[in-house]
Backbone as a printed PyTorch tensor [residue, N CA C, xyz], in Angstrom:
tensor([[[112.3750, 107.3040,  17.7830],
         [111.9460, 108.2760,  18.7720],
         [110.7060, 109.0000,  18.2210]],

        [[109.7110, 109.1890,  19.0710],
         [108.4950, 109.8440,  18.6170],
         [108.6890, 111.3670,  18.5490]],

        [[107.7870, 112.0290,  17.8320],
         [107.9320, 113.4680,  17.5930],
         [107.7940, 114.2770,  18.8840]],

        [[106.9870, 113.8110,  19.8240],
         [106.8320, 114.5380,  21.0840],
         [108.1270, 114.5200,  21.8890]],

        [[108.7560, 113.3530,  21.9510],
         [110.0120, 113.2380,  22.6870],
         [111.0860, 114.1170,  22.0450]],

        [[111.1440, 114.1090,  20.7200],
         [112.1290, 114.9580,  20.0290],
         [111.9390, 116.4250,  20.3910]],

        [[110.6910, 116.8830,  20.3770],
         [110.4160, 118.2890,  20.6730],
         [110.7530, 118.6220,  22.1200]],

        [[110.3340, 117.7870,  23.0470],
         [110.5980, 118.0460,  24.4620],
         [112.0920, 118.0360,  24.7620]],

        [[112.8190, 117.1170,  24.1570],
         [114.2650, 117.0750,  24.3760],
         [114.9490, 118.2810,  23.7560]],

        [[114.4310, 118.7500,  22.6320],
         [115.0120, 119.9460,  22.0140],
         [114.7250, 121.1930,  22.8460]],

        [[113.5540, 121.2520,  23.4530],
         [113.1670, 122.4410,  24.2270],
         [113.8490, 122.4860,  25.5940]],

        [[113.9700, 121.3390,  26.2590],
         [114.4500, 121.3300,  27.6420],
         [115.8120, 120.6630,  27.8230]],

        [[116.2580, 119.8760,  26.8730],
         [117.4960, 119.1280,  27.0250],
         [117.2110, 117.7160,  27.5040]],

        [[118.1660, 116.8230,  27.2830],
         [117.9640, 115.4050,  27.6180],
         [117.8100, 115.1800,  29.1190]],

        [[118.6410, 115.8580,  29.9010],
         [118.6300, 115.6340,  31.3430],
         [117.3020, 116.0830,  31.9610]],

        [[116.8510, 117.2660,  31.5910],
         [115.5820, 117.7880,  32.1210],
         [114.4200, 116.9420,  31.6150]],

        [[114.4910, 116.5160,  30.3520],
         [113.4410, 115.6550,  29.8070],
         [113.3160, 114.3710,  30.6300]],

        [[114.4490, 113.7170,  30.9200],
         [114.4080, 112.4930,  31.7230],
         [113.8360, 112.7650,  33.1150]],

        [[114.1790, 113.9150,  33.6760],
         [113.6290, 114.3080,  34.9840],
         [112.1050, 114.4470,  34.8990]],

        [[111.6260, 115.1030,  33.8340],
         [110.1820, 115.2720,  33.6510],
         [109.4930, 113.9240,  33.4940]],

        [[110.1100, 113.0130,  32.7600],
         [109.5130, 111.6860,  32.5650],
         [109.4020, 110.9570,  33.8960]],

        [[110.4470, 111.0250,  34.7100],
         [110.3820, 110.3300,  36.0020],
         [109.3140, 110.9570,  36.9060]],

        [[109.2170, 112.2960,  36.9020],
         [108.1630, 112.9520,  37.6830],
         [106.7770, 112.5680,  37.1670]],

        [[106.6450, 112.5150,  35.8660],
         [105.3640, 112.1710,  35.2420],
         [104.9550, 110.7450,  35.5990]],

        [[105.9040, 109.8340,  35.5600],
         [105.5810, 108.4450,  35.9070],
         [105.1700, 108.3240,  37.3670]],

        [[105.8220, 109.0910,  38.2420],
         [105.4290, 109.0940,  39.6530],
         [104.0010, 109.6150,  39.8070]],

        [[103.6930, 110.7130,  39.1100],
         [102.3380, 111.2780,  39.1830],
         [101.3060, 110.2980,  38.6510]],

        [[101.6340, 109.6200,  37.5560],
         [100.6860, 108.6640,  36.9810],
         [100.4530, 107.4840,  37.9190]],

        [[101.4920, 107.0650,  38.6190],
         [101.3220, 105.9870,  39.5970],
         [100.4270, 106.4360,  40.7460]],

        [[100.5650, 107.6970,  41.1600],
         [ 99.7490, 108.2230,  42.2580],
         [ 98.3000, 108.4650,  41.8160]],

        [[ 98.0980, 108.7330,  40.5280],
         [ 96.7670, 109.0570,  40.0080],
         [ 95.8200, 107.8680,  39.9560]],

        [[ 96.3340, 106.6930,  40.0320],
         [ 95.4950, 105.5060,  39.8520],
         [ 94.3110, 105.4800,  40.8100]],

        [[ 94.4690, 106.0140,  42.0040],
         [ 93.4130, 105.9530,  43.0070],
         [ 92.5840, 107.2340,  43.0950]],

        [[ 92.8650, 108.2260,  42.2470],
         [ 92.1490, 109.4990,  42.3310],
         [ 90.9290, 109.5110,  41.4190]],

        [[ 90.0200, 110.3930,  41.7380],
         [ 88.8320, 110.6100,  40.9260],
         [ 89.2640, 111.3960,  39.6790]],

        [[ 88.6370, 111.1590,  38.5030],
         [ 89.0560, 111.8470,  37.2800],
         [ 89.1120, 113.3750,  37.4030]],

        [[ 88.2240, 113.9900,  38.1600],
         [ 88.2390, 115.4500,  38.2940],
         [ 89.5230, 115.9320,  38.9730]],

        [[ 90.0600, 115.1260,  39.8830],
         [ 91.2930, 115.4920,  40.5750],
         [ 92.5120, 115.2980,  39.6800]],

        [[ 92.4030, 114.4770,  38.6700],
         [ 93.5280, 114.1960,  37.7910],
         [ 93.7850, 115.3130,  36.7920]],

        [[ 92.7740, 116.1200,  36.4980],
         [ 92.8540, 117.0900,  35.4170],
         [ 93.5840, 118.3700,  35.8030]],

        [[ 93.6110, 118.7450,  37.0410],
         [ 94.1540, 120.0290,  37.4810],
         [ 95.6550, 120.1100,  37.1990]],

        [[ 96.0220, 120.8270,  36.1270],
         [ 97.4250, 120.9010,  35.7140],
         [ 98.2620, 121.7070,  36.6840]],

        [[ 97.6860, 122.7690,  37.2690],
         [ 98.4850, 123.6600,  38.1050],
         [ 98.9450, 123.0070,  39.4050]],

        [[ 98.4280, 121.8420,  39.7500],
         [ 98.8580, 121.1440,  40.9530],
         [ 99.9250, 120.0990,  40.6480]],

        [[100.3350, 119.9700,  39.4280],
         [101.2960, 118.9600,  39.0210],
         [102.7150, 119.5010,  39.1490]],

        [[103.6080, 118.6670,  39.6570],
         [105.0010, 119.0570,  39.8570],
         [105.6720, 119.3450,  38.5170]],

        [[105.4220, 118.4940,  37.5210],
         [106.0280, 118.6820,  36.1980],
         [105.5890, 120.0190,  35.6110]],

        [[104.3020, 120.3100,  35.7060],
         [103.7740, 121.5730,  35.1860],
         [104.4410, 122.7590,  35.8820]],

        [[104.5760, 122.6890,  37.1810],
         [105.1990, 123.7810,  37.9340],
         [106.6390, 123.9980,  37.5030]],

        [[107.3740, 122.9120,  37.3110],
         [108.7670, 123.0380,  36.8870],
         [108.8700, 123.5840,  35.4680]],

        [[107.9550, 123.1770,  34.5930],
         [107.9480, 123.7220,  33.2330],
         [107.6830, 125.2220,  33.2690]],

        [[106.7160, 125.6330,  34.0970],
         [106.3920, 127.0570,  34.2160],
         [107.5890, 127.8500,  34.7320]],

        [[108.3080, 127.2840,  35.6900],
         [109.4960, 127.9560,  36.2190],
         [110.5350, 128.1780,  35.1260]],

        [[110.7200, 127.1800,  34.2770],
         [111.7050, 127.3060,  33.2090],
         [111.2530, 128.2950,  32.1400]],

        [[109.9600, 128.4480,  31.9660],
         [109.4470, 129.3390,  30.9230],
         [109.2600, 130.7760,  31.3980]],

        [[109.3140, 131.0200,  32.7090],
         [109.0570, 132.3520,  33.2530],
         [110.0290, 133.4040,  32.7510]],

        [[111.2630, 133.0310,  32.5590],
         [112.2800, 134.0130,  32.1860],
         [112.2780, 134.3440,  30.6980]],

        [[111.4060, 133.7280,  29.9290],
         [111.3840, 133.9460,  28.4830],
         [110.5420, 135.1620,  28.1060]],

        [[110.8980, 135.7710,  26.9940],
         [110.1300, 136.9010,  26.4890],
         [108.9240, 136.3920,  25.7110]],

        [[108.0280, 137.3060,  25.3810],
         [106.8420, 136.9120,  24.6050],
         [107.2310, 136.3680,  23.2370]],

        [[108.2680, 136.9360,  22.6190],
         [108.7200, 136.4630,  21.3060],
         [109.2400, 135.0320,  21.3960]],

        [[109.9990, 134.7320,  22.4460],
         [110.5120, 133.3730,  22.6310],
         [109.3740, 132.3890,  22.8870]],

        [[108.3980, 132.8210,  23.6660],
         [107.2180, 131.9780,  23.9200],
         [106.4770, 131.7110,  22.6090]],

        [[106.3190, 132.7370,  21.7860],
         [105.6220, 132.5620,  20.4990],
         [106.3770, 131.5930,  19.5930]],

        [[107.7060, 131.6800,  19.5750],
         [108.4940, 130.7410,  18.7690],
         [108.3060, 129.3220,  19.2680]],

        [[108.2800, 129.1480,  20.5840],
         [108.0630, 127.8240,  21.1620],
         [106.6690, 127.3040,  20.8140]],

        [[105.6780, 128.1870,  20.8320],
         [104.3170, 127.7810,  20.4640],
         [104.2540, 127.3470,  19.0020]],

        [[104.9890, 128.0540,  18.1250],
         [105.0110, 127.6820,  16.7100],
         [105.6530, 126.3080,  16.5160]],

        [[106.7640, 126.0650,  17.2190],
         [107.4170, 124.7590,  17.1250],
         [106.5070, 123.6630,  17.6690]],

        [[105.7910, 123.9690,  18.7460],
         [104.8480, 123.0040,  19.3190],
         [103.7370, 122.6870,  18.3150]],

        [[103.2070, 123.7100,  17.6710],
         [102.1640, 123.4900,  16.6630],
         [102.6830, 122.6300,  15.5140]],

        [[103.9130, 122.8680,  15.0900],
         [104.5190, 122.0620,  14.0380],
         [104.6720, 120.6080,  14.4560]],

        [[105.0530, 120.3950,  15.7100],
         [105.1910, 119.0360,  16.2300],
         [103.8450, 118.3210,  16.2610]],

        [[102.8110, 119.0280,  16.7000],
         [101.4710, 118.4260,  16.7220],
         [101.0060, 118.0770,  15.3110]],

        [[101.3100, 118.9520,  14.3520],
         [100.9440, 118.6670,  12.9580],
         [101.6990, 117.4390,  12.4410]],

        [[102.9670, 117.3060,  12.8150],
         [103.7350, 116.1240,  12.4120],
         [103.1060, 114.8490,  12.9680]],

        [[102.6820, 114.8840,  14.2260],
         [102.0540, 113.7130,  14.8360],
         [100.7600, 113.3490,  14.1130]],

        [[ 99.9460, 114.3390,  13.7810],
         [ 98.7070, 114.0740,  13.0440],
         [ 98.9990, 113.5650,  11.6390]],

        [[100.0260, 114.1180,  10.9990],
         [100.3930, 113.7120,   9.6420],
         [100.8090, 112.2370,   9.6260]],

        [[101.6100, 111.8270,  10.5970],
         [102.0610, 110.4370,  10.6580],
         [100.8720, 109.4930,  10.8210]],

        [[ 99.9590, 109.8420,  11.7010],
         [ 98.7810, 108.9960,  11.9290],
         [ 97.8900, 108.9440,  10.6930]],

        [[ 97.7090, 110.0870,  10.0500],
         [ 96.8320, 110.1520,   8.8810],
         [ 97.4450, 109.4240,   7.6830]],

        [[ 98.7550, 109.5220,   7.5100],
         [ 99.4080, 108.9090,   6.3520],
         [ 99.4900, 107.3990,   6.4450]],

        [[ 99.4210, 106.8650,   7.6480],
         [ 99.6520, 105.4310,   7.7860],
         [ 98.6340, 104.6080,   7.0040]],

        [[ 97.3930, 105.0100,   7.0020],
         [ 96.3850, 104.2320,   6.2600],
         [ 96.6980, 104.2440,   4.7580]],

        [[ 97.1650, 105.3600,   4.2390],
         [ 97.5380, 105.4310,   2.8220],
         [ 98.7670, 104.5600,   2.5350]],

        [[ 99.7230, 104.5700,   3.4440],
         [100.9220, 103.7430,   3.2900],
         [100.5350, 102.2710,   3.2770]],

        [[ 99.6490, 101.8860,   4.1710],
         [ 99.2220, 100.4860,   4.2440],
         [ 98.5230, 100.0590,   2.9550]],

        [[ 97.5930, 100.8720,   2.4800],
         [ 96.8660, 100.5480,   1.2450],
         [ 97.8350, 100.4830,   0.0640]],

        [[ 98.7420, 101.4420,  -0.0330],
         [ 99.7300, 101.4400,  -1.1190],
         [100.5810, 100.1820,  -1.0710]],

        [[101.0250,  99.8050,   0.1130],
         [101.8730,  98.6180,   0.2590],
         [101.1300,  97.3670,  -0.2080]],

        [[ 99.9000,  97.1940,   0.2050],
         [ 99.1220,  96.0120,  -0.1810],
         [ 98.8960,  95.9850,  -1.6900]],

        [[ 98.4750,  97.1100,  -2.2600],
         [ 98.1960,  97.1540,  -3.7020],
         [ 99.4750,  96.9430,  -4.5130]],

        [[100.5600,  97.6160,  -4.1180],
         [101.8220,  97.4710,  -4.8460],
         [102.3390,  96.0360,  -4.7600]],

        [[102.1780,  95.3950,  -3.6130],
         [102.6160,  94.0000,  -3.4750],
         [101.8100,  93.0790,  -4.3760]],

        [[100.5170,  93.3010,  -4.4280],
         [ 99.6690,  92.4910,  -5.3070],
         [100.0200,  92.7050,  -6.7790]],

        [[100.2450,  93.9340,  -7.1570],
         [100.5990,  94.2290,  -8.5490],
         [101.9190,  93.5690,  -8.9160]],

        [[102.9060,  93.6770,  -8.0210],
         [104.1970,  93.0270,  -8.2870],
         [104.0500,  91.5160,  -8.4030]],

        [[103.2120,  90.9460,  -7.5780],
         [103.0390,  89.4920,  -7.5880],
         [102.3850,  88.9980,  -8.8710]],

        [[101.4670,  89.7620,  -9.4330],
         [100.7460,  89.3000, -10.6260],
         [101.3550,  89.7970, -11.9330]],

        [[102.3900,  90.6220, -11.8730],
         [102.9930,  91.1540, -13.1010],
         [103.7670,  90.1070, -13.8860]],

        [[104.2060,  89.0770, -13.2300],
         [104.9380,  88.0320, -13.9400],
         [106.3730,  88.4050, -14.2390]],

        [[106.9690,  89.2450, -13.4540],
         [108.3790,  89.6050, -13.6280],
         [109.2680,  88.4550, -13.1830]],

        [[110.5410,  88.5810, -13.4780],
         [111.5150,  87.6030, -13.0070],
         [111.3850,  87.4930, -11.4840]],

        [[111.5200,  86.2860, -10.9590],
         [111.3210,  86.0490,  -9.5250],
         [112.2780,  86.8610,  -8.6750]],

        [[113.5340,  87.0190,  -9.1490],
         [114.5080,  87.8030,  -8.3730],
         [114.0950,  89.2710,  -8.2810]],

        [[113.6280,  89.8280,  -9.3660],
         [113.1920,  91.2290,  -9.3820],
         [111.9900,  91.4050,  -8.4560]],

        [[111.0440,  90.4940,  -8.5490],
         [109.8570,  90.5580,  -7.7080],
         [110.2300,  90.4410,  -6.2310]],

        [[111.0880,  89.4800,  -5.9240],
         [111.4710,  89.2660,  -4.5260],
         [112.2450,  90.4500,  -3.9550]],

        [[113.1960,  90.9760,  -4.7160],
         [113.9660,  92.1340,  -4.2520],
         [113.0340,  93.3290,  -4.0540]],

        [[112.1330,  93.5250,  -4.9880],
         [111.1790,  94.6420,  -4.8700],
         [110.2920,  94.4800,  -3.6430]],

        [[109.7960,  93.2760,  -3.4220],
         [108.9430,  93.0230,  -2.2550],
         [109.7180,  93.2060,  -0.9500]],

        [[110.9740,  92.7800,  -0.9220],
         [111.7870,  92.9440,   0.2830],
         [112.0310,  94.4330,   0.5540]],

        [[112.3930,  95.1830,  -0.4710],
         [112.6350,  96.6220,  -0.2850],
         [111.3640,  97.3480,   0.1570]],

        [[110.2450,  97.0150,  -0.4670],
         [108.9810,  97.6330,  -0.0450],
         [108.6250,  97.2140,   1.3700]],

        [[108.9020,  95.9680,   1.7210],
         [108.6270,  95.4850,   3.0760],
         [109.4440,  96.2280,   4.1160]],

        [[110.7050,  96.4880,   3.8030],
         [111.5580,  97.2490,   4.7330],
         [111.0060,  98.6540,   4.9320]],

        [[110.6350,  99.3000,   3.8380],
         [110.0490, 100.6470,   3.9460],
         [108.7490, 100.6230,   4.7380]],

        [[107.9340,  99.6080,   4.4840],
         [106.6720,  99.4950,   5.2100],
         [106.9130,  99.2540,   6.6910]],

        [[107.8730,  98.4130,   7.0380],
         [108.1790,  98.1690,   8.4470],
         [108.6580,  99.4370,   9.1400]],

        [[109.4140, 100.2630,   8.4420],
         [109.8320, 101.5370,   9.0150],
         [108.6180, 102.4100,   9.3260]],

        [[107.6700, 102.4700,   8.3930],
         [106.4640, 103.2780,   8.6120],
         [105.6080, 102.6960,   9.7390]],

        [[105.5640, 101.3800,   9.8620],
         [104.8390, 100.7510,  10.9730],
         [105.4980, 101.1330,  12.2900]],

        [[106.8190, 101.0600,  12.3350],
         [107.5640, 101.4280,  13.5420],
         [107.3130, 102.8920,  13.9090]],

        [[107.3800, 103.7700,  12.9250],
         [107.1310, 105.1950,  13.1570],
         [105.7130, 105.4120,  13.6870]],

        [[104.7520, 104.7510,  13.0970],
         [103.3620, 104.8850,  13.5120],
         [103.1660, 104.4040,  14.9520]],

        [[103.7080, 103.2390,  15.2710],
         [103.5450, 102.6820,  16.6170],
         [104.2250, 103.5580,  17.6620]],

        [[105.4320, 104.0340,  17.3440],
         [106.1420, 104.9060,  18.2970],
         [105.3430, 106.1710,  18.5880]],

        [[104.7130, 106.7260,  17.5840],
         [103.9590, 107.9580,  17.7720],
         [102.5550, 107.7190,  18.2860]],

        [[102.0430, 106.5400,  18.0830],
         [100.6930, 106.2280,  18.5270],
         [100.6430, 105.8770,  20.0140]],

        [[101.6570, 105.1960,  20.4920],
         [101.6550, 104.7000,  21.8600],
         [102.7430, 105.3600,  22.7060]],

        [[102.7120, 106.6700,  22.7450],
         [103.6950, 107.4300,  23.5390],
         [102.9420, 108.2480,  24.5800]],

        [[102.2440, 107.5450,  25.4600],
         [101.3570, 108.2000,  26.4010],
         [102.0750, 109.2110,  27.2780]],

        [[103.2110, 108.8480,  27.8330],
         [103.9250, 109.7420,  28.7520],
         [104.3660, 111.0090,  28.0190]],

        [[104.8950, 110.8460,  26.8090],
         [105.3390, 112.0160,  26.0520],
         [104.1540, 112.9000,  25.6330]],

        [[103.0400, 112.2800,  25.2680],
         [101.8580, 113.0690,  24.9160],
         [101.3260, 113.8140,  26.1370]],

        [[101.3590, 113.1730,  27.2790],
         [100.9350, 113.8120,  28.5320],
         [101.8400, 115.0060,  28.8500]],

        [[103.1530, 114.8090,  28.7030],
         [104.0880, 115.9090,  28.9350],
         [103.8710, 117.0460,  27.9390]],

        [[103.5320, 116.7010,  26.6890],
         [103.2740, 117.7460,  25.6810],
         [102.0350, 118.5540,  26.0570]],

        [[101.0180, 117.8980,  26.6000],
         [ 99.8210, 118.6390,  27.0240],
         [100.1600, 119.6010,  28.1580]],

        [[100.9680, 119.1390,  29.1080],
         [101.3810, 120.0220,  30.1960],
         [102.2440, 121.1690,  29.6720]],

        [[103.1130, 120.8620,  28.7120],
         [103.9670, 121.8920,  28.1110],
         [103.1260, 122.9280,  27.3770]],

        [[102.1360, 122.4700,  26.6310],
         [101.2380, 123.3880,  25.9190],
         [100.5030, 124.2840,  26.9090]],

        [[100.0300, 123.7180,  27.9930],
         [ 99.3520, 124.4900,  29.0230],
         [100.2960, 125.4990,  29.6650]],

        [[101.5320, 125.0900,  29.9160],
         [102.5270, 125.9990,  30.5070],
         [102.8510, 127.1450,  29.5520]],

        [[102.9100, 126.8660,  28.2540],
         [103.1890, 127.9240,  27.2880],
         [102.0420, 128.9220,  27.1740]],

        [[100.8400, 128.4610,  27.4300],
         [ 99.6620, 129.3230,  27.2760],
         [ 99.3260, 130.1240,  28.5200]],

        [[100.1190, 129.9790,  29.5630],
         [ 99.8640, 130.8010,  30.7670],
         [100.0290, 132.2620,  30.3980]],

        [[ 99.3370, 133.1350,  31.1050],
         [ 99.2570, 134.5450,  30.7270],
         [100.3440, 135.4480,  31.2810]],

        [[101.3160, 134.9260,  32.0010],
         [102.2470, 135.8270,  32.6520],
         [103.7090, 135.6600,  32.2610]],

        [[104.0570, 135.6340,  30.9570],
         [105.4710, 135.6070,  30.6200],
         [106.0890, 136.9660,  30.8780]],

        [[107.3570, 136.9630,  31.2620],
         [108.0230, 138.2440,  31.5310],
         [108.3730, 138.9310,  30.2310]],

        [[108.4610, 140.2380,  30.2670],
         [108.7710, 141.0010,  29.0380],
         [110.2040, 141.4630,  29.0330]]])
């Protein structure tokens, strides 16, 4: 699961998250024929309106806590993307070093398999976070909803 989905599900719950995803997919299907300027207006989006409704009853302190969690989630997404190149380089170099060290074949093979499993996990994590368009779109709408100027006190 990507970091955006985790955050949205934690903030709104699984049921509401699934509802937002279905609304978002409907909007994206309708957007195909619109001009780019018409696509940008967040306040005309059903998902955005529903997010704003859910956030209206929150205090400024609760909104600030949500903004902090959102910032942490965005940092996690950037960290995963930034670390992947280092993970890839480390994996290639470590594999080459293991191959030329001349260790027992069983030790080399077990080490390569374990490193390969770890590398595949990082590839999976990177791909999940890189290609999560709907969740990233929902996060942008959520960020916009959190930044509205009229939370109740």
